Coordinates of C-alpha atoms and ligand atoms in Angstrom, one line a residue:
M1 CA -80.5 -54.2 20.6
K2 CA -81.8 -56.5 17.9
E3 CA -81.6 -60.2 18.9
Q4 CA -79.1 -62.0 16.7
P5 CA -78.9 -65.7 15.7
L6 CA -77.5 -68.5 17.8
V7 CA -73.7 -68.9 17.9
Y8 CA -72.2 -72.3 19.0
L9 CA -69.3 -72.3 21.3
Y10 CA -66.3 -74.7 21.0
D11 CA -63.6 -74.8 23.7
S12 CA -60.1 -76.0 22.9
T13 CA -58.5 -75.3 26.3
L14 CA -57.8 -79.0 26.8
R15 CA -56.1 -79.5 23.4
D16 CA -54.8 -76.2 21.9
G17 CA -54.7 -74.6 25.3
A18 CA -52.6 -77.5 26.6
Q19 CA -49.9 -76.4 24.1
T20 CA -49.1 -73.4 26.4
L21 CA -45.6 -73.5 27.7
D22 CA -45.6 -74.6 31.4
V23 CA -49.2 -75.9 31.2
D24 CA -49.5 -79.6 31.9
F25 CA -53.0 -80.9 32.5
S26 CA -53.4 -84.2 34.4
V27 CA -56.3 -86.5 33.6
D28 CA -58.1 -85.3 36.7
D29 CA -57.5 -81.6 35.7
K30 CA -59.1 -82.4 32.3
R31 CA -62.1 -84.1 33.8
H32 CA -62.5 -81.2 36.2
I33 CA -62.3 -78.6 33.5
E34 CA -64.7 -80.5 31.2
S35 CA -67.3 -80.6 34.0
L36 CA -66.8 -76.8 34.5
F37 CA -67.5 -76.2 30.9
D38 CA -70.5 -78.6 30.9
S39 CA -72.0 -76.7 33.9
F40 CA -71.4 -73.5 32.0
G41 CA -73.1 -74.6 28.8
I42 CA -70.3 -74.8 26.3
D43 CA -71.5 -76.8 23.2
F44 CA -68.3 -78.6 22.3
V45 CA -65.4 -79.4 24.6
E46 CA -62.3 -80.7 22.8
G47 CA -60.7 -83.0 25.2
G48 CA -57.4 -83.7 23.5
W49 CA -55.8 -85.9 20.8
P50 CA -56.2 -89.7 21.4
G51 CA -52.9 -91.4 20.6
S52 CA -50.7 -88.4 21.0
N53 CA -49.9 -88.8 24.7
P54 CA -50.9 -91.1 27.7
T55 CA -52.9 -88.4 29.4
D56 CA -55.2 -87.9 26.5
D57 CA -55.5 -91.7 26.1
A58 CA -56.5 -92.1 29.7
F59 CA -59.0 -89.1 29.4
F60 CA -60.7 -90.6 26.4
A61 CA -60.7 -94.1 27.9
T62 CA -63.6 -93.1 30.2
P63 CA -66.8 -91.7 28.9
A64 CA -67.8 -88.1 29.6
R65 CA -70.4 -87.3 32.3
S66 CA -71.5 -84.2 30.5
T67 CA -75.1 -83.3 30.2
T68 CA -74.8 -80.3 27.9
S69 CA -71.4 -80.4 26.2
K70 CA -70.4 -82.8 23.4
R71 CA -66.9 -84.3 24.0
I72 CA -64.8 -83.9 20.9
A73 CA -61.6 -85.8 20.0
F74 CA -59.1 -84.0 17.9
G75 CA -57.0 -85.6 15.1
M76 CA -55.5 -85.2 11.7
T77 CA -56.5 -86.3 8.2
R78 CA -55.1 -89.7 7.1
K79 CA -51.4 -90.1 6.3
K80 CA -50.5 -90.2 2.6
N81 CA -50.4 -93.6 0.9
V82 CA -52.6 -95.2 3.6
R83 CA -56.3 -95.9 3.3
A84 CA -58.3 -94.0 5.9
E85 CA -59.8 -97.1 7.5
Q86 CA -56.2 -98.5 7.9
D87 CA -54.7 -95.3 9.4
P88 CA -54.0 -96.1 13.1
Q89 CA -54.5 -92.5 14.2
L90 CA -58.0 -92.3 12.6
Q91 CA -58.8 -95.8 14.0
R92 CA -58.0 -94.6 17.5
L93 CA -60.2 -91.6 17.1
K94 CA -63.1 -93.8 16.1
A95 CA -62.6 -96.2 19.0
C96 CA -62.4 -93.5 21.7
S97 CA -65.2 -92.2 24.0
A98 CA -65.8 -89.0 22.1
D99 CA -69.2 -87.7 20.8
G100 CA -67.6 -86.3 17.7
F101 CA -64.3 -85.6 15.9
C102 CA -62.5 -82.5 14.8
I103 CA -59.9 -83.3 12.2
V104 CA -57.5 -80.8 10.8
G105 CA -56.5 -80.9 7.1
K106 CA -54.4 -78.7 4.8
C107 CA -56.1 -75.9 3.0
W108 CA -52.9 -74.0 1.9
D109 CA -51.5 -75.3 -1.4
F110 CA -48.0 -74.5 -0.3
H111 CA -48.4 -76.5 2.9
A112 CA -49.9 -79.5 1.1
Q113 CA -47.0 -79.7 -1.3
H114 CA -44.1 -78.8 1.0
A115 CA -45.1 -79.9 4.5
L116 CA -47.2 -82.9 3.5
G117 CA -45.3 -83.6 0.3
V118 CA -48.3 -84.6 -1.7
S119 CA -49.9 -83.4 -5.0
L120 CA -52.7 -80.9 -4.7
E121 CA -55.2 -83.6 -6.0
E122 CA -53.9 -86.1 -3.4
N123 CA -54.5 -83.6 -0.6
L124 CA -58.1 -83.2 -1.7
R125 CA -58.5 -87.0 -1.6
I126 CA -56.9 -87.2 1.8
I127 CA -59.5 -84.7 3.1
A128 CA -62.4 -86.4 1.5
D129 CA -61.4 -90.0 2.6
S130 CA -60.7 -89.0 6.2
V131 CA -64.0 -87.1 6.7
A132 CA -66.0 -89.9 5.0
Y133 CA -64.4 -92.6 7.2
L134 CA -65.2 -90.7 10.4
K135 CA -68.8 -90.0 9.2
Q136 CA -69.5 -93.8 8.9
D137 CA -71.8 -95.0 11.7
N138 CA -73.3 -91.5 12.1
G139 CA -70.1 -89.9 13.2
F140 CA -70.2 -86.2 14.0
V141 CA -67.3 -84.4 12.2
L142 CA -65.9 -80.9 12.3
F143 CA -63.3 -80.2 9.6
D144 CA -60.6 -77.7 10.8
G145 CA -59.3 -76.0 7.6
E146 CA -55.7 -75.4 8.6
H147 CA -54.1 -72.2 7.4
F148 CA -57.3 -71.4 5.6
F149 CA -56.8 -67.7 5.4
D150 CA -53.1 -68.0 4.2
G151 CA -54.3 -70.6 1.7
Y152 CA -57.1 -68.3 0.5
R153 CA -54.7 -65.4 0.0
N154 CA -52.3 -67.6 -2.0
A155 CA -54.7 -69.7 -4.0
R156 CA -58.4 -68.9 -3.3
D157 CA -59.9 -71.5 -5.5
Y158 CA -57.8 -74.3 -4.1
A159 CA -58.6 -73.3 -0.5
L160 CA -62.3 -73.4 -1.3
R161 CA -62.0 -76.7 -3.0
C162 CA -60.6 -78.2 0.2
L163 CA -63.7 -77.0 2.1
D164 CA -65.8 -78.4 -0.7
Q165 CA -64.2 -81.8 -0.4
A166 CA -64.9 -81.9 3.4
Q167 CA -68.5 -80.8 2.9
Q168 CA -69.1 -83.3 0.1
A169 CA -67.8 -86.0 2.3
G170 CA -70.3 -85.1 5.0
A171 CA -68.5 -82.8 7.4
D172 CA -71.0 -81.3 9.8
W173 CA -69.0 -78.1 10.3
L174 CA -66.3 -76.4 8.3
I175 CA -64.0 -74.4 10.5
L176 CA -61.8 -71.6 9.1
C177 CA -58.5 -71.5 10.9
D178 CA -56.1 -68.6 11.1
T179 CA -53.4 -71.0 12.2
N180 CA -50.5 -68.4 12.1
G181 CA -52.7 -65.8 13.8
G182 CA -51.6 -62.9 11.7
T183 CA -54.7 -62.1 9.7
L184 CA -56.4 -58.7 10.2
P185 CA -60.1 -58.6 11.3
E186 CA -61.2 -57.0 8.0
D187 CA -59.6 -59.8 6.0
I188 CA -61.2 -62.4 8.2
E189 CA -64.6 -60.8 7.7
R190 CA -64.3 -60.5 3.9
V191 CA -63.0 -64.0 3.4
T192 CA -65.6 -65.5 5.8
Q193 CA -68.3 -63.6 3.9
D194 CA -67.1 -65.3 0.7
V195 CA -67.2 -68.7 2.3
V196 CA -70.6 -68.2 3.8
Q197 CA -72.0 -67.1 0.4
R198 CA -70.7 -70.2 -1.2
F199 CA -71.4 -72.9 1.5
G200 CA -74.1 -71.3 3.6
G201 CA -73.3 -69.8 7.0
E202 CA -75.2 -72.2 9.3
R203 CA -72.3 -74.6 9.7
I204 CA -69.2 -72.4 9.3
G205 CA -66.9 -71.8 12.3
I206 CA -63.9 -69.7 13.1
H207 CA -60.6 -70.6 14.9
C208 CA -58.2 -67.8 15.5
H209 CA -54.8 -67.4 17.2
N210 CA -53.7 -64.3 18.9
D211 CA -50.3 -63.5 17.3
I212 CA -51.2 -59.9 16.6
D213 CA -53.5 -59.5 19.6
M214 CA -56.6 -59.5 17.4
A215 CA -58.0 -63.0 17.9
T216 CA -61.1 -61.6 19.8
A217 CA -61.8 -59.0 17.1
C218 CA -61.2 -61.6 14.3
S219 CA -63.5 -64.2 15.8
L220 CA -66.3 -61.6 16.2
A221 CA -65.6 -60.3 12.7
A222 CA -66.2 -63.8 11.4
V223 CA -69.5 -64.0 13.3
R224 CA -70.5 -60.7 11.8
A225 CA -69.8 -62.2 8.4
G226 CA -72.1 -65.1 9.1
A227 CA -70.0 -67.8 10.9
R228 CA -72.0 -69.6 13.6
Q229 CA -69.3 -71.3 15.7
I230 CA -66.4 -69.8 17.6
Q231 CA -63.5 -71.9 18.7
G232 CA -61.3 -70.6 21.4
T233 CA -59.8 -71.3 24.9
F234 CA -60.4 -70.0 28.4
N235 CA -58.0 -67.2 29.4
G236 CA -56.6 -67.3 25.9
L237 CA -54.4 -70.3 26.6
G238 CA -52.5 -71.7 23.6
E239 CA -49.0 -71.8 22.2
R240 CA -47.1 -68.7 21.2
C241 CA -49.4 -65.8 22.0
G242 CA -52.4 -68.0 22.7
N243 CA -55.8 -68.7 21.1
A244 CA -58.9 -66.5 20.8
N245 CA -59.9 -65.9 24.4
L246 CA -63.5 -67.0 25.1
V247 CA -63.5 -65.1 28.4
S248 CA -63.4 -61.8 26.4
I249 CA -65.4 -63.1 23.5
L250 CA -68.4 -64.4 25.4
P251 CA -69.6 -61.3 27.2
T252 CA -68.9 -59.2 24.1
L253 CA -70.8 -61.6 21.9
V254 CA -73.8 -61.7 24.3
Y255 CA -74.0 -58.3 26.0
K256 CA -72.6 -56.1 23.3
M257 CA -73.6 -57.8 20.1
G258 CA -76.8 -59.5 21.2
Y259 CA -76.0 -63.0 19.9
R260 CA -77.7 -66.0 21.5
T261 CA -75.7 -68.9 22.8
T262 CA -76.6 -72.1 24.6
L263 CA -74.8 -70.9 27.8
H264 CA -77.0 -71.7 30.8
D265 CA -79.0 -69.0 32.5
D266 CA -76.8 -66.7 34.4
A267 CA -73.7 -68.6 33.3
L268 CA -71.9 -65.4 32.5
R269 CA -72.2 -64.3 36.1
R270 CA -69.8 -67.2 36.8
L271 CA -67.4 -66.2 34.2
T272 CA -64.9 -64.6 36.6
S273 CA -65.0 -67.5 38.9
I274 CA -64.5 -70.1 36.1
S275 CA -61.7 -68.1 34.6
H276 CA -59.9 -67.9 38.0
S277 CA -60.6 -71.6 38.7
I278 CA -58.7 -72.5 35.5
D279 CA -55.8 -70.4 36.6
E280 CA -55.9 -72.2 39.9
I281 CA -55.8 -75.6 38.2
I282 CA -52.8 -74.6 36.1
N283 CA -51.3 -73.0 39.2
R284 CA -50.7 -69.5 38.0
P285 CA -52.0 -66.2 39.4
P286 CA -55.0 -64.7 37.4
E287 CA -54.0 -61.8 35.1
S288 CA -55.0 -58.8 37.2
H289 CA -55.5 -56.6 34.1
A290 CA -57.6 -59.1 32.1
P291 CA -60.6 -57.5 30.5
F292 CA -63.9 -58.3 32.2
V293 CA -62.5 -60.8 34.8
G294 CA -59.3 -59.2 36.0
R295 CA -59.1 -58.0 39.6
R296 CA -58.3 -54.5 38.2
A297 CA -60.8 -54.6 35.3
F298 CA -63.2 -52.4 37.4
A299 CA -60.7 -50.8 39.8
H300 CA -60.7 -47.0 40.0
K301 CA -57.8 -45.2 41.5
G302 CA -58.0 -41.5 40.6
G303 CA -60.0 -39.6 43.2
L304 CA -62.2 -37.9 40.6
H305 CA -62.9 -41.2 38.8
A306 CA -63.6 -43.0 42.0
S307 CA -66.1 -40.5 43.3
A308 CA -67.8 -40.3 39.9
V309 CA -68.1 -44.1 39.8
A310 CA -69.4 -44.2 43.4
K311 CA -72.2 -41.8 42.3
N312 CA -72.9 -43.3 38.9
P313 CA -71.0 -46.4 37.8
T314 CA -71.6 -45.8 34.1
S315 CA -69.3 -42.8 34.2
Y316 CA -66.2 -44.9 34.0
E317 CA -67.4 -48.5 33.4
H318 CA -68.4 -50.0 30.1
I319 CA -70.5 -52.7 31.7
D320 CA -71.9 -53.7 35.2
P321 CA -69.1 -55.9 36.7
A322 CA -71.8 -58.1 38.3
L323 CA -72.9 -59.3 34.9
I324 CA -69.7 -61.3 34.6
G325 CA -69.3 -62.0 38.3
N326 CA -66.6 -59.4 38.9
Q327 CA -66.7 -56.5 41.3
R328 CA -65.9 -52.9 41.4
A329 CA -62.8 -51.9 43.4
L330 CA -62.1 -48.4 44.5
L331 CA -58.4 -48.3 45.2
V332 CA -56.9 -46.4 48.1
S333 CA -54.1 -44.2 46.8
N334 CA -52.6 -40.8 47.4
Q335 CA -55.2 -39.5 44.9
A336 CA -58.0 -41.1 46.9
G337 CA -60.9 -38.9 47.9
R338 CA -63.4 -39.4 50.7
A339 CA -65.8 -41.3 48.5
S340 CA -63.4 -44.0 47.5
I341 CA -62.2 -44.5 51.1
R342 CA -65.7 -44.7 52.4
H343 CA -66.6 -47.2 49.6
R344 CA -63.6 -49.3 50.3
L345 CA -64.4 -49.3 54.0
S346 CA -68.0 -50.5 53.3
L347 CA -66.6 -53.3 51.1
C348 CA -64.7 -54.4 54.3
G349 CA -67.9 -54.3 56.2
I350 CA -67.0 -51.0 58.0
E351 CA -70.1 -48.8 57.8
N352 CA -71.1 -45.6 59.7
V353 CA -67.7 -44.0 59.9
T354 CA -67.8 -40.6 61.5
P355 CA -66.4 -37.7 59.4
A356 CA -63.6 -37.3 62.0
H357 CA -62.6 -41.0 61.7
L358 CA -62.7 -40.7 57.9
D359 CA -60.5 -37.7 57.9
A360 CA -58.1 -39.4 60.3
I361 CA -57.9 -42.5 58.0
I362 CA -57.3 -40.4 54.9
A363 CA -54.6 -38.4 56.7
E364 CA -52.9 -41.6 57.9
V365 CA -53.1 -43.3 54.4
K366 CA -51.6 -40.2 52.8
A367 CA -48.8 -39.9 55.3
R368 CA -47.9 -43.6 55.0
E369 CA -48.1 -43.5 51.2
Y370 CA -45.7 -40.6 51.3
Q371 CA -43.3 -42.9 53.2
G372 CA -43.7 -45.6 50.5
Y373 CA -46.6 -47.8 51.7
A374 CA -48.9 -49.0 49.0
Y375 CA -52.4 -50.1 50.1
D376 CA -53.8 -50.9 46.7
A377 CA -52.3 -54.4 47.0
A378 CA -52.4 -54.7 50.8
D379 CA -56.0 -54.9 51.8
A380 CA -55.4 -56.5 55.2
S381 CA -52.9 -53.7 56.3
F382 CA -55.4 -51.1 55.1
Q383 CA -58.2 -52.6 57.2
L384 CA -55.9 -52.9 60.3
L385 CA -55.0 -49.2 59.9
A386 CA -58.7 -48.2 59.6
R387 CA -59.8 -50.4 62.6
T388 CA -57.0 -49.1 64.8
I389 CA -58.4 -45.5 64.2
I390 CA -62.1 -46.4 64.5
D391 CA -62.1 -48.9 67.3
P392 CA -58.7 -49.4 68.8
Q393 CA -58.3 -52.8 70.6
P394 CA -55.6 -54.0 73.0
A395 CA -53.0 -56.0 71.2
P396 CA -53.2 -59.7 71.8
F397 CA -49.5 -59.7 72.6
T398 CA -46.6 -57.2 72.3
V399 CA -43.2 -57.6 70.8
H400 CA -40.4 -56.9 73.2
D401 CA -37.6 -57.5 70.6
Y402 CA -36.4 -59.5 67.7
L403 CA -32.9 -60.4 66.4
V404 CA -31.9 -62.1 63.2
T405 CA -28.4 -63.2 62.0
S406 CA -27.5 -64.6 58.7
S407 CA -24.1 -65.6 57.3
A408 CA -22.5 -67.3 54.3
A409 CA -21.8 -70.4 56.3
Q410 CA -25.1 -70.8 58.1
D411 CA -28.8 -70.7 57.8
A412 CA -30.4 -67.6 59.1
H413 CA -31.1 -67.7 62.8
A414 CA -33.8 -65.6 64.6
R415 CA -34.8 -64.9 68.2
V416 CA -38.1 -63.3 69.1
V417 CA -39.2 -62.0 72.5
I418 CA -42.8 -61.2 73.3
D419 CA -45.0 -60.2 76.2
Y420 CA -48.2 -62.1 76.6
Q421 CA -50.6 -61.7 79.5
G422 CA -47.9 -60.3 81.7
K423 CA -45.4 -63.1 80.9
R424 CA -42.2 -62.6 78.9
M425 CA -41.6 -65.5 76.4
D426 CA -38.9 -66.1 73.8
N427 CA -38.2 -68.5 71.0
E428 CA -35.4 -69.2 68.5
A429 CA -35.5 -70.8 65.0
N430 CA -33.4 -71.4 61.9
G431 CA -34.8 -70.7 58.5
N432 CA -33.8 -70.4 54.9
G433 CA -33.3 -66.7 54.9
P434 CA -33.9 -64.1 57.6
V435 CA -37.7 -63.6 56.9
N436 CA -38.3 -67.4 57.1
A437 CA -36.4 -67.6 60.4
L438 CA -38.3 -64.7 61.9
D439 CA -41.6 -66.2 60.8
K440 CA -40.8 -69.5 62.3
A441 CA -39.5 -68.1 65.6
L442 CA -42.6 -65.9 66.0
R443 CA -45.1 -68.6 65.0
G444 CA -43.3 -71.1 67.3
L445 CA -44.2 -68.8 70.2
L446 CA -47.7 -67.8 69.0
T447 CA -49.2 -71.0 67.5
P448 CA -49.6 -72.8 70.9
L449 CA -51.3 -69.7 72.2
F450 CA -53.5 -69.1 69.1
P451 CA -54.0 -72.4 67.3
S452 CA -55.8 -70.8 64.3
L453 CA -52.3 -69.6 63.2
K454 CA -51.5 -73.2 62.2
E455 CA -53.6 -72.8 59.1
L456 CA -52.1 -69.5 58.0
A457 CA -49.9 -69.9 55.0
L458 CA -47.5 -67.4 53.4
M459 CA -48.1 -67.6 49.6
D460 CA -45.9 -65.0 48.1
Y461 CA -43.3 -62.5 49.3
K462 CA -42.4 -59.5 47.1
V463 CA -39.6 -57.0 47.8
R464 CA -39.3 -53.8 45.9
I465 CA -36.5 -51.4 46.4
M466 CA -37.7 -47.8 45.8
A467 CA -34.4 -46.3 44.7
Q468 CA -34.9 -42.6 45.6
H469 CA -38.0 -42.3 47.7
R470 CA -39.6 -38.9 48.1
D471 CA -38.9 -38.4 51.7
T472 CA -35.4 -39.8 51.9
A473 CA -32.9 -42.2 50.2
A474 CA -33.6 -45.8 49.1
K475 CA -36.4 -47.7 50.9
T476 CA -37.7 -51.2 50.8
R477 CA -41.3 -52.2 50.4
V478 CA -42.3 -55.7 51.3
I479 CA -45.7 -57.2 50.3
I480 CA -46.7 -60.6 51.7
D481 CA -49.6 -62.6 50.3
Y482 CA -51.4 -64.9 52.7
V483 CA -54.0 -67.6 52.5
D484 CA -55.9 -68.7 55.7
A485 CA -57.9 -71.7 56.7
N486 CA -61.0 -70.5 54.9
K487 CA -59.0 -70.1 51.7
Q488 CA -59.3 -66.4 52.0
E489 CA -56.4 -64.5 50.4
W490 CA -55.2 -61.2 51.6
A491 CA -52.0 -59.2 51.6
T492 CA -50.0 -57.0 54.0
V493 CA -47.3 -54.3 53.5
G494 CA -44.2 -53.1 55.3
V495 CA -41.8 -50.3 54.5
S496 CA -38.4 -49.4 55.9
H497 CA -34.8 -48.6 55.0
N498 CA -34.1 -52.1 56.2
V499 CA -35.5 -55.1 54.4
V500 CA -35.7 -57.1 57.6
A501 CA -37.7 -54.4 59.4
A502 CA -40.0 -54.0 56.4
S503 CA -40.6 -57.7 56.3
W504 CA -41.2 -57.8 60.1
Q505 CA -44.0 -55.2 59.8
A506 CA -45.7 -57.1 57.0
L507 CA -45.3 -60.4 59.0
M508 CA -46.8 -58.7 62.1
D509 CA -49.7 -57.3 60.1
G510 CA -50.3 -60.8 58.8
I511 CA -50.4 -62.3 62.3
L512 CA -52.6 -59.5 63.7
W513 CA -55.0 -59.8 60.7
A514 CA -55.3 -63.5 61.2
L515 CA -56.0 -63.0 64.9
R516 CA -58.6 -60.1 64.5
T517 CA -61.9 -60.6 66.2
Ligands
ZN601 ZN1 -55.2 -73.8 16.8

């Protein structure tokens, strides 16, 4: 692959990404994410919009500790009928801790006249004044041409004049924005080519939104046409359908197109972890089907696929998952062959399985899947099943009985009876719902005996009713996600006609897995 020129990377997670519904960064979140991007080697980190909210003000009140990234403050061109140096918003930009400014201005004649309510000539003066003001004292200025592609379609010459004004006034970068996110990659490429021919490509950037699911393709099309900066967000955060997703763009740009970036050595091997860290900060589960970084991006379920991949990964993988810090997963399913079970066992640290044990495990998995169990999403239950066959151990305790009642008038109430070292013990507890009551009653008995259980937390509880299951009538499958003291996450499964019994199985697997030696 021929080595291609350097492409600069601009992250807008903390500004455009903060527009995502339900995403609300604190000042500490912003600092944390800025330092993640700095350690990754992102050139420009847009921290927010000084003056638009108290969080962004507090963020920009303290200087960045970055060593690689430039901290950028976002803002708008001056208001109409105000001199740039007297526009409070532009003054705030200049006074903040940023290393540079990105200001957005109108490039669509329709928007200038109708949204801004100014003449086309006045809009050009607004752009020129604002850029020139921020350029004073050696300011570093990126000009975001808002609705550039819509403007170009409607009135090409005017859209280009807007860029020209910004360049004449000293803008360091001209960024072409597909603000409505509806432009096709071939149009982005053609228009960018025209701009690059006219202004030179060294300082042209692209900013795409994902409204037709093409923001990655559009950003890369602009680079092909000569743009040398990509603006996007991590995990594609952003309002509506999100912004161009740097997590998909970066490995494609580097590994598949051969462009250079200033990312630190081996940074891309941390891509999966950084992507997941950002999800953790905004408190949402990582998208399991996300390209490159999803838990399922390199998961192989079919027996044929799985055994082919185990022999030669390129047979069903477009890239080595290790290059982006992800890993291959061979899922256990009713299609699973010996190769995928053997591989999955070795991922759990279970090596040297005899053929007889392997056959017994496969038979047990198949039989249980027929009853409705699903081990793809329940790794802890899978390992318990395998260990019970390979190396059965005496149970740390046995359950004599359990009972739970629940009524409209009262909290659920549970009673659990166990045998432990020859002694019969029982405990009762109330809970909000039968599963919570059972969990509390059981842990009330076990935690004094096994103190490590104190750190075990139940994260998620999913119930699925399988309407007409193969072997009988309706069945319930319960999956419980846990996190333990070491921040390890794992899941267990239970299946029964009775939701309480299914939950009990998943709870017991959770306890047994936490107590395994
Ligand atoms: Zn945007």
